[in-house]
Short mmCIF file of C-alpha atoms and ligand atoms in Angstrom, two decimals:
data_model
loop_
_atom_site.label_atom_id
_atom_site.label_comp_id
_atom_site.label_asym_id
_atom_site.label_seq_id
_atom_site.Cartn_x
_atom_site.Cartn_y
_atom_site.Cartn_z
CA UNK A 37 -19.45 10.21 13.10
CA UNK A 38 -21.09 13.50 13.49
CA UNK A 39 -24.83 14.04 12.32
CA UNK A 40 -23.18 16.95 10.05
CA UNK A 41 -20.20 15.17 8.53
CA UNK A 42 -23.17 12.03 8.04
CA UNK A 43 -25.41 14.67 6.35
CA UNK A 44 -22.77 15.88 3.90
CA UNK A 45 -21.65 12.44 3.04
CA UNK A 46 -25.31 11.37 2.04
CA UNK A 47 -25.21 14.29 -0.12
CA UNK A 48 -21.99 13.32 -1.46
CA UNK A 49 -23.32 9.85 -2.42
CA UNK A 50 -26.28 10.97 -4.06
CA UNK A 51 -23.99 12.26 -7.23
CA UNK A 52 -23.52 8.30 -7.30
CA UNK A 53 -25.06 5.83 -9.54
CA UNK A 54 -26.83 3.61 -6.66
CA UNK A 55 -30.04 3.13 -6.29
CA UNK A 56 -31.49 2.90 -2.66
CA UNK A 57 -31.32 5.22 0.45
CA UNK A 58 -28.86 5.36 2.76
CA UNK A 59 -28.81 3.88 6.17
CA UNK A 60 -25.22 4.26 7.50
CA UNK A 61 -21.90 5.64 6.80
CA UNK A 62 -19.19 4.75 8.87
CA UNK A 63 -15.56 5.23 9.10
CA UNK A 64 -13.68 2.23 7.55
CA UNK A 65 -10.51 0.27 7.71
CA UNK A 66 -6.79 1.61 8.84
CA UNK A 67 -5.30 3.13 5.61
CA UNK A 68 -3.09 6.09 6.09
CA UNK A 69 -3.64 7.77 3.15
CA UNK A 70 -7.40 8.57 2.47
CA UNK A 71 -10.74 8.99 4.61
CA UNK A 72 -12.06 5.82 4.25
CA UNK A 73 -16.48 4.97 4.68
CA UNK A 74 -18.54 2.28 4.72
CA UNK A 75 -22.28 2.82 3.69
CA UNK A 76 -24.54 0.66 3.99
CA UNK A 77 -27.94 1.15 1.48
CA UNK A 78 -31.48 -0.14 1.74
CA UNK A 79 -32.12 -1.85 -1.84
CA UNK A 80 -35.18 -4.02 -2.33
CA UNK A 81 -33.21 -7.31 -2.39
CA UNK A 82 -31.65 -6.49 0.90
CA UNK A 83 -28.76 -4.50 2.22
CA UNK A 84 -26.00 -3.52 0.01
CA UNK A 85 -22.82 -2.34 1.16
CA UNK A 86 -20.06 -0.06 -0.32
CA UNK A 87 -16.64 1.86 0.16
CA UNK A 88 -16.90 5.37 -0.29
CA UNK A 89 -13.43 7.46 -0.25
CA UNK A 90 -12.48 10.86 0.15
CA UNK A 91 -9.54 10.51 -1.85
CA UNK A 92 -6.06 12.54 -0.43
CA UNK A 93 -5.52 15.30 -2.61
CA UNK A 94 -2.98 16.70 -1.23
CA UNK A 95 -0.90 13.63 -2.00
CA UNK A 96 -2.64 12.64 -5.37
CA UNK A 97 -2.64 16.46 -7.22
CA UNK A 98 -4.21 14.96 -10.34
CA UNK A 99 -7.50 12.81 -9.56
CA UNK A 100 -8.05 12.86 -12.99
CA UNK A 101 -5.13 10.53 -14.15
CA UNK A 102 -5.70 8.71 -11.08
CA UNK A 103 -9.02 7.31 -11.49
CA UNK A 104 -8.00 6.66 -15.52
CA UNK A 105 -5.42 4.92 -14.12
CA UNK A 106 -7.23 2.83 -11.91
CA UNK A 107 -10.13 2.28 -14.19
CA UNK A 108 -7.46 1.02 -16.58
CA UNK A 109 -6.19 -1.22 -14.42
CA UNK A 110 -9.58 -2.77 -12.96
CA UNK A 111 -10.48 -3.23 -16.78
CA UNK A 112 -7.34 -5.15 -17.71
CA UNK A 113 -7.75 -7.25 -14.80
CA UNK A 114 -11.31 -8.05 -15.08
CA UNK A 115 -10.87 -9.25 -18.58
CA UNK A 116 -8.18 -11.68 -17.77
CA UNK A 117 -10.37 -13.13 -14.90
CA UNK A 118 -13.17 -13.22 -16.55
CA UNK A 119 -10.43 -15.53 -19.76
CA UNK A 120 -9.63 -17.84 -16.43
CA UNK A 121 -12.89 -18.13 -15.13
CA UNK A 122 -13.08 -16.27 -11.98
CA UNK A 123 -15.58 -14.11 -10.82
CA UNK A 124 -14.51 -10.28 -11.66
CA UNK A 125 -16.75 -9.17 -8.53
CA UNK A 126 -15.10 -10.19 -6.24
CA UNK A 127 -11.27 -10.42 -7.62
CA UNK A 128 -10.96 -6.85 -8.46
CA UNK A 129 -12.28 -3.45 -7.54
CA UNK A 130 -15.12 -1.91 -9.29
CA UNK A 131 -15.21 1.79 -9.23
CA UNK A 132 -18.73 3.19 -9.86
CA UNK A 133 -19.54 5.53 -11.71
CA UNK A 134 -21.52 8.78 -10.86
CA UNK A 135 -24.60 9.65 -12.51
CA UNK A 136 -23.14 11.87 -14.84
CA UNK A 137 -20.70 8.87 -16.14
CA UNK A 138 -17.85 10.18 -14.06
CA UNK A 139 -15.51 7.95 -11.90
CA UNK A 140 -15.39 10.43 -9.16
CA UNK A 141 -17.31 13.30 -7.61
CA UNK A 142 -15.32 16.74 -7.27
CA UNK A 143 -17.75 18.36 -4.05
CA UNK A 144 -17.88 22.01 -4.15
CA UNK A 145 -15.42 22.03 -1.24
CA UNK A 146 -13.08 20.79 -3.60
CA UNK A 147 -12.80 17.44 -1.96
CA UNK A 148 -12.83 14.21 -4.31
CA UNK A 149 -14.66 10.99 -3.53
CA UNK A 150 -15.02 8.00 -5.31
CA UNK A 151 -17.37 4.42 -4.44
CA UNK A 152 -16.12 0.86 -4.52
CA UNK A 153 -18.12 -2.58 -4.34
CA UNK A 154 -17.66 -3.38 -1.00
CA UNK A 155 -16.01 -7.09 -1.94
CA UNK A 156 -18.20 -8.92 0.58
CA UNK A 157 -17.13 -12.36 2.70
CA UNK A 158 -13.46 -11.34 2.86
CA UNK A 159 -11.21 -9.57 5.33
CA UNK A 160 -8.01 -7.36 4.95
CA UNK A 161 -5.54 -8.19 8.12
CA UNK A 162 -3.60 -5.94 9.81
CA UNK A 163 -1.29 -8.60 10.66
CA UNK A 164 -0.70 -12.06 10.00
CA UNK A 165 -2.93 -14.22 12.00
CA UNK A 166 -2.03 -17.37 10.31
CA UNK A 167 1.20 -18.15 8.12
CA UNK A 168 -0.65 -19.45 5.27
CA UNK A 169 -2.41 -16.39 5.07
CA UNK A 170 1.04 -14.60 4.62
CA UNK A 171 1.75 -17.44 2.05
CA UNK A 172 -1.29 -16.90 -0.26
CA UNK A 173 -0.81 -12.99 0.22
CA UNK A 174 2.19 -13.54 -1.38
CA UNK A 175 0.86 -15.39 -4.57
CA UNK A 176 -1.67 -12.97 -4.94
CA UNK A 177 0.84 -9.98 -5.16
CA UNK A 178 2.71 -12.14 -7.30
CA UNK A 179 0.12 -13.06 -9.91
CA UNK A 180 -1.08 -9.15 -10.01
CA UNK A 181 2.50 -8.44 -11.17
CA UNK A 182 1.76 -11.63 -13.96
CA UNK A 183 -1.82 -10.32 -15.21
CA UNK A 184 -0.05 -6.69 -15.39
CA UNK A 185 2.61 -7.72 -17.35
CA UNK A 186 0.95 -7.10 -20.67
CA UNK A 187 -0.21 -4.11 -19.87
CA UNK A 188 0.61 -0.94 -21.37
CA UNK A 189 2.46 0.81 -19.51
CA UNK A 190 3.30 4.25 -20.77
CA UNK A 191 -0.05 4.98 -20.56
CA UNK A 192 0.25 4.73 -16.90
CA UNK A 193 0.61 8.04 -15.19
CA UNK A 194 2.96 8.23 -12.23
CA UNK A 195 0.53 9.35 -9.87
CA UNK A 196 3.07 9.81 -7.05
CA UNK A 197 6.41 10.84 -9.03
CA UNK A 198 9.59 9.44 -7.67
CA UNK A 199 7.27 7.24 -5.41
CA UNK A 200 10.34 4.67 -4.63
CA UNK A 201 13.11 6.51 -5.58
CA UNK A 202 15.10 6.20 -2.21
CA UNK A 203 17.77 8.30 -2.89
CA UNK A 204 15.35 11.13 -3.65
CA UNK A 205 13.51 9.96 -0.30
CA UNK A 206 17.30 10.85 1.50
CA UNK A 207 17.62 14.24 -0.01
CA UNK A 208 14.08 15.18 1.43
CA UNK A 209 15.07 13.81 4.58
CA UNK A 210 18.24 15.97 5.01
CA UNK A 211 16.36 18.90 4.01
CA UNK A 212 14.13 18.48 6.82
CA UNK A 213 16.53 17.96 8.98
CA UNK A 214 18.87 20.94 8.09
CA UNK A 215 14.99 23.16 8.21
CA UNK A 216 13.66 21.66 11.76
CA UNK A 217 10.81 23.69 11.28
CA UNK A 218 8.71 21.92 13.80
CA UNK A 219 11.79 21.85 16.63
CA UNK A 220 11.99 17.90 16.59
CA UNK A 221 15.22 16.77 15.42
CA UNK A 222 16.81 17.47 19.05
CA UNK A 223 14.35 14.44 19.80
CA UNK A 224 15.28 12.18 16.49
CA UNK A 225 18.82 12.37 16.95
CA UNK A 226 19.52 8.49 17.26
CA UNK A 227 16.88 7.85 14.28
CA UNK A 228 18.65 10.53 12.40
CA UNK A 229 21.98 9.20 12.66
CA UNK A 230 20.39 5.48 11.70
CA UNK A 231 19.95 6.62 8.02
CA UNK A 232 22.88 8.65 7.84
CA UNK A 233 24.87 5.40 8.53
CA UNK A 234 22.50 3.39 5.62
CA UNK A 235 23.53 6.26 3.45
CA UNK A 236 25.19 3.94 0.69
CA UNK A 237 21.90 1.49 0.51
CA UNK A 238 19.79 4.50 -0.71
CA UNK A 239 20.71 4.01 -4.48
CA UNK A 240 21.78 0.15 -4.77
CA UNK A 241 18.53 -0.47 -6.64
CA UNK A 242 18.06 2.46 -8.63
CA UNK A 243 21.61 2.21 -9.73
CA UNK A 244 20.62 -1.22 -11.18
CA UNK A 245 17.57 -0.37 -12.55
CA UNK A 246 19.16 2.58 -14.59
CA UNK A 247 22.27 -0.01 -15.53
CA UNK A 248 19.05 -1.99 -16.79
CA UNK A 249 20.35 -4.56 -14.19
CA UNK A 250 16.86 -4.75 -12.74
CA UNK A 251 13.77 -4.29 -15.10
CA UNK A 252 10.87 -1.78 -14.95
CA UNK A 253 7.32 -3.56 -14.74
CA UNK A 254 3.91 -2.78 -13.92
CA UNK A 255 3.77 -3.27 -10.23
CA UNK A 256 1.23 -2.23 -6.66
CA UNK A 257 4.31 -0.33 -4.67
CA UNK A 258 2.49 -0.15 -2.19
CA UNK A 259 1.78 -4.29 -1.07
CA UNK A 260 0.90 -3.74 2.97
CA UNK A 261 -0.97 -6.96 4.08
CA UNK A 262 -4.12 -5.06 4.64
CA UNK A 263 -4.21 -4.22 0.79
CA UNK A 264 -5.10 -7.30 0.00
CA UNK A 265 -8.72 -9.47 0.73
CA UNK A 266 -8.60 -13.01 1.68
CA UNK A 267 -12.20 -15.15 1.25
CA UNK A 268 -13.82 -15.80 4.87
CA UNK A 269 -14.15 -18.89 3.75
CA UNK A 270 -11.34 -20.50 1.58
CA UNK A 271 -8.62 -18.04 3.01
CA UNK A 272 -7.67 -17.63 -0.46
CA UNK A 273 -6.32 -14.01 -1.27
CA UNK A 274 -8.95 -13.31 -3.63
CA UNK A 275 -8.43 -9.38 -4.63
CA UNK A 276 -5.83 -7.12 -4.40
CA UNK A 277 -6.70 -3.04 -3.41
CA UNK A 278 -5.75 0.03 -2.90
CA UNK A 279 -4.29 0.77 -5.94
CA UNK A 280 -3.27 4.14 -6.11
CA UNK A 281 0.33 3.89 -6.88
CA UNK A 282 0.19 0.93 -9.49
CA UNK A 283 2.96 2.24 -11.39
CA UNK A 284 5.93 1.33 -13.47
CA UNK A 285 8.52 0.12 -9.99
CA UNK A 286 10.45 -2.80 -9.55
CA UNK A 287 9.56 -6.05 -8.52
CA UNK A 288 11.81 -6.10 -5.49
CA UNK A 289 9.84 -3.44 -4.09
CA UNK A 290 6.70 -5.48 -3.85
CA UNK A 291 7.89 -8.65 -2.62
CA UNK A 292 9.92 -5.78 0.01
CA UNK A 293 7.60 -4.03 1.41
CA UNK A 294 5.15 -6.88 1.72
CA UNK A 295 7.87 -8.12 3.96
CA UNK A 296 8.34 -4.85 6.01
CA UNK A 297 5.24 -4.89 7.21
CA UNK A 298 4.04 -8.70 7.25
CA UNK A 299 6.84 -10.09 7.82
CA UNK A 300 8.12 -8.21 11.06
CA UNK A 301 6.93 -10.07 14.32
CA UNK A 302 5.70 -6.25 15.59
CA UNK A 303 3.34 -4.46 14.49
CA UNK A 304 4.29 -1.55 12.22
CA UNK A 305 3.78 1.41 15.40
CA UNK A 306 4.77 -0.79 18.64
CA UNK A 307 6.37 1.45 21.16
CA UNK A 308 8.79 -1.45 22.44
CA UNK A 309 11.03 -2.03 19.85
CA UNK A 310 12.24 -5.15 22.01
CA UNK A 311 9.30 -6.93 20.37
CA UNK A 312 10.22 -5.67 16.70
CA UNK A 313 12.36 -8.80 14.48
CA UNK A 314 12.31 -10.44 11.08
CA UNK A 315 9.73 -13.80 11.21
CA UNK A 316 12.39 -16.23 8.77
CA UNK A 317 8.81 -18.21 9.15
CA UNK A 318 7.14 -15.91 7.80
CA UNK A 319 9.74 -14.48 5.62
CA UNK A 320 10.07 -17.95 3.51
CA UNK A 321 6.27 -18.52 3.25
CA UNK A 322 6.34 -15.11 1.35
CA UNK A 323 8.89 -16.02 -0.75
CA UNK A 324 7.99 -19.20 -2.00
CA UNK A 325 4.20 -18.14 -2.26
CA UNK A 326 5.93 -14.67 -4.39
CA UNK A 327 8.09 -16.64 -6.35
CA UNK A 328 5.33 -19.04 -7.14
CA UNK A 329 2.89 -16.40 -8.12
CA UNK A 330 4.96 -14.30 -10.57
CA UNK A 331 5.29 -17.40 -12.52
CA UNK A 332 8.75 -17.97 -13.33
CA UNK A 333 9.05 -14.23 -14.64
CA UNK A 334 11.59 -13.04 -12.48
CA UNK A 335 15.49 -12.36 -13.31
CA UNK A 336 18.14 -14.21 -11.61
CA UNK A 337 19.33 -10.07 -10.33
CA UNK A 338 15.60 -10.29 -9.35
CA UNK A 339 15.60 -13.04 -6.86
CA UNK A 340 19.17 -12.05 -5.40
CA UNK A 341 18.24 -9.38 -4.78
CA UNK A 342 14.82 -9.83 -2.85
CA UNK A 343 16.28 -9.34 0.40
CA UNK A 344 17.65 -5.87 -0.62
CA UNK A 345 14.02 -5.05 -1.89
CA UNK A 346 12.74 -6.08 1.64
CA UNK A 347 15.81 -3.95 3.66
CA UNK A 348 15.46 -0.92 1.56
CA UNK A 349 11.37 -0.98 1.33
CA UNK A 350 11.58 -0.80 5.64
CA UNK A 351 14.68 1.43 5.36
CA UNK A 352 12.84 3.89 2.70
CA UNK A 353 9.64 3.61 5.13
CA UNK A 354 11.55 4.32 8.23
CA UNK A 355 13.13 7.49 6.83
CA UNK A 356 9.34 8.75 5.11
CA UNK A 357 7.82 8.45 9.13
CA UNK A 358 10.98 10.30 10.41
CA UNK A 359 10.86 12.84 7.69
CA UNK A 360 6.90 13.38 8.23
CA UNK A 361 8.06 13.38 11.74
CA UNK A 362 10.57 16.21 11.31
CA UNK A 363 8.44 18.11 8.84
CA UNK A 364 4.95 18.23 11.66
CA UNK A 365 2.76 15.23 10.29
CA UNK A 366 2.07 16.45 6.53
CA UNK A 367 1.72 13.37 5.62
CA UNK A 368 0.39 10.11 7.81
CA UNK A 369 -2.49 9.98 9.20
CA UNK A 370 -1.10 10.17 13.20
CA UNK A 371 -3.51 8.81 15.98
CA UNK A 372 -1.75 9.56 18.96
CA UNK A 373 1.86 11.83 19.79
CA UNK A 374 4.57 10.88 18.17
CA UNK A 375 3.38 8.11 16.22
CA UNK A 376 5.53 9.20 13.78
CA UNK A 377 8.54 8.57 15.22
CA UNK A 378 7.42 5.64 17.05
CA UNK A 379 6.89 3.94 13.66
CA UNK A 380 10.56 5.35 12.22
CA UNK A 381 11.82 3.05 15.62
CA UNK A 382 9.78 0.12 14.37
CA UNK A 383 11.26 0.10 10.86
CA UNK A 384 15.14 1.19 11.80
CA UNK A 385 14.77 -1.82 14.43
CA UNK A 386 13.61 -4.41 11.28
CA UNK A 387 16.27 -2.90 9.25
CA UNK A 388 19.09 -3.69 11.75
CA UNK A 389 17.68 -7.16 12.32
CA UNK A 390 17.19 -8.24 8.45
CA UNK A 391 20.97 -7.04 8.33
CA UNK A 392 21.17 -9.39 11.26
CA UNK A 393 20.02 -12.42 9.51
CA UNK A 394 21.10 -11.56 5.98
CA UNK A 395 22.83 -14.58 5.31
CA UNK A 396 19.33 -16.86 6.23
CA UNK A 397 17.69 -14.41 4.05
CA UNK A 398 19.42 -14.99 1.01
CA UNK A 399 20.21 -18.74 1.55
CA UNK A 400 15.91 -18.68 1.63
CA UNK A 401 15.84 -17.05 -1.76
CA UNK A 402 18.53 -19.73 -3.16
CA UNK A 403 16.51 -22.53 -1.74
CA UNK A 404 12.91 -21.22 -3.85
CA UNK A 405 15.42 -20.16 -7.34
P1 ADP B 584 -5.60 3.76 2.07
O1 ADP B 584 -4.97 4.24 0.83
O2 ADP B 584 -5.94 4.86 3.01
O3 ADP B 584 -4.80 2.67 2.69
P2 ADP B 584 -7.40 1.66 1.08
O4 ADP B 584 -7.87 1.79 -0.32
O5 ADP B 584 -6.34 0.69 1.36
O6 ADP B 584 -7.02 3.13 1.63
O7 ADP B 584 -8.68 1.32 1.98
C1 ADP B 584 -8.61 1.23 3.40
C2 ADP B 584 -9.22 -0.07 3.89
O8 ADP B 584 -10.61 -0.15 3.46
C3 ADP B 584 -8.59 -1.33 3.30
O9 ADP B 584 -7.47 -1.72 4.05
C4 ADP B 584 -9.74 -2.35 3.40
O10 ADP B 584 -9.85 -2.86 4.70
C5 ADP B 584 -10.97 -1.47 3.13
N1 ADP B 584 -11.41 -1.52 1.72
C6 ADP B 584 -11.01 -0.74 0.70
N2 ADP B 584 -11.65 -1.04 -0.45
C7 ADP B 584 -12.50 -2.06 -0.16
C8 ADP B 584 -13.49 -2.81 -0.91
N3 ADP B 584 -13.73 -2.56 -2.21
N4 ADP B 584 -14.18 -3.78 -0.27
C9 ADP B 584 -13.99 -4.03 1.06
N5 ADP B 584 -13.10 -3.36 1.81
C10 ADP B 584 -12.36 -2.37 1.23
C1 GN1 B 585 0.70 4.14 3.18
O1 GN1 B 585 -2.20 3.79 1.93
P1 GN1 B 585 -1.60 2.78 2.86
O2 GN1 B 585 -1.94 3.04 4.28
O3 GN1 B 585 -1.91 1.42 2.39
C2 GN1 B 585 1.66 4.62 2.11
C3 GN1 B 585 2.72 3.53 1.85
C4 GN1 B 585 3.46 3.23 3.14
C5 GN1 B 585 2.45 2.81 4.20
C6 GN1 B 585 3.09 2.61 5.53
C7 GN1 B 585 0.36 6.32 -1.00
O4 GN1 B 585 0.00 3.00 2.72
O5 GN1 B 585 3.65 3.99 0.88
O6 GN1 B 585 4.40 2.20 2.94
O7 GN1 B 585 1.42 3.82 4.35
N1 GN1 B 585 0.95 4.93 0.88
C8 GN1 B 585 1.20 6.09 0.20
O8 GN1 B 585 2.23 1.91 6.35
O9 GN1 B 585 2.07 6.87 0.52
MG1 MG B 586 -4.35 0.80 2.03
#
């Protein structure tokens, strides 16, 4: 990190209620969304570390109702693990306040930032190293959705409207295609016509849910492997993050795009899509462990259609990279050219294989009903 971009940083977390002085701030972690830091602080027990975020604005337009949101949420949760004994440190994220009793610091640039407990002895994965990890992922998603499902949720805002609604997704997508302001489309023409063909998946699920064939609950949206901790040393899923989109959705959403991303035996931007299937290993671990967690909640329309939730979470994914592709990377964070499009490929290639094995999929979810 530059000594500049360090010096504004320290200033930043001075508006923070901590106590000691700063020794390092580093960048952090592989999220796509917002700058992510770790600082480390010299207290007089020791070190103490923390996550500092520069939170994406340009994706989040109200900080405001997304820190009450997430404040709400943390609350809720640490009350009902506090009722089962747990230890609310550690099993959910505590924002922290600045020192004028806000939950986030507006900078006179304009830029938001906001500072996490760094939840210490645990480790967010990228990808699955070992199945059970996968497995206790899963119940950990799974029980969120259970200790949410008292909560109030009209007082939830939607901080990313429309967040899943695929057929929206598909309109934005053919807009950017028709506009080709960046030139590109000449280059996505095979990736273009994969979701014209997947045209009639777009709305399966919202249709339901508005039929009230699928219910609205309190769910993440946004369940990539590497928003979730698992404890160093019992490999227990101890605390799920990153929850900037917990939001009225659907269950199938959760359990699918856990599966897009955990679930596929590439990684989510590999440039040979040779190497790019579904796991069924991996797939059934997550549904049992899913299944298990939620706690007998969910519908029978729920469970059938699971494999749906996973096809149209990768094919709703695919289509946001090749739109962000189209539209001059607006949106992802992009490390290298085309990464973009290289991660549409990835996600058009799971699609086609889940459609592949759909009959193993769904004889997996009878087996766990
Ligand atoms: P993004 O929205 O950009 O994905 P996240 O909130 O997921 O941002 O944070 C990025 C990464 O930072 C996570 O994947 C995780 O590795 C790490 N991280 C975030 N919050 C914490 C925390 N409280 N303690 C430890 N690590 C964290
Ligand atoms: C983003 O924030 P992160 O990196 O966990 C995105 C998800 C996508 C995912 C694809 C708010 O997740 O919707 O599925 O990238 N989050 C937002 O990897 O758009
Ligand atoms: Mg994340």
């Amino acid at each position: 990190m530059e000594t500049a971009d360090f010096e504004i940083l320290k200033k930043v977390i001075e508006n923070f209620n901590i106590a000691g002085k700063v020794l390092s701030v580093e960048n952090y972690g592989s999220g796509h969304i917002n700058d992510t830091y770790l600082v480390v602080e010299e207290q007089p027990e020791g070190k103490k570390r923390y996550i500092l975020q520069r939170m994406n604005t340009d994706i989040f337009l109200n900080t405001e109702e997304l820190m009450e949101n997430i404040t709400g949420v943390t609350h809720h949760l640490e009350e009902k693990i506090k009722k089962r004994g747990g230890d609310p440190m550690r099993e959910t994220l505590h924002v922290i306040p600045t020192k004028d009793k806000a939950f986030y610091f507006r900078d006179v640039d304009g830029s938001c930032y906001r500072m996490y407990t760094f939840i210490e002895d645990a480790t967010s994965f990228d990808a699955v190293k070992k199945p059970e990890d996968f497995y206790e992922s899963a119940v950990a998603f799974g029980n969120f959705q259970s200790l949410l499902a008292d909560y109030p949720a009209e007082t939830l805002h939607e901080t990313i409207p429309d967040f899943h609604n695929t057929g929206k997704r598909f309109r934005t997508f053919l807009k950017a295609v028709q506009e080709n302001d960046q030139g590109r489309v000449m280059k996505a023409q095979q990736e273009i016509s994969f979701v014209m063909n997947h045209e009639a998946d777009m709305t399966v699920l919202t249709d339901m849910q508005k039929k009230g064939e699928l219910p609205l609950r309190v769910t993440h949206n946004d369940t990539k492997l590497n928003n979730i901790m698992l404890d160093n040393r019992t490999g227990k899923a101890i605390c799920v993050i990153d929850l900037d989109t917990v939001m009225p959705g659907l269950s199938v959403y959760d359990f699918g795009d856990s599966i897009r991303f955990g679930a596929n035996t590439a990684a989510e931007d590999e440039e040979d899509v040779s190497k790019v299937s579904l796991d069924l290993n991996l797939y059934e671990m997550y549904v049992k462990g899913y299944i298990e967690g939620c706690k007998g909640s969910l519908t029978k329309n729920e469970l059938k259609m699971l494999p749906m939730g996973a096809k149209i979470m990768t094919l709703e994914c695919g289509m946001r990279f090749l739109t962000d592709y189209l539209e001059g990377d607006v949106y992802f964070k992009v490390h290298k050219k085309d990464h973009n499009l290289i991660r549409c490929r990835t996600q058009f290639a799971l699609v086609a294989d889940m459609e592949k094995k759909w009959s193993e999929m769904e004889a997996i979810i009878r087996k766990y009903s």
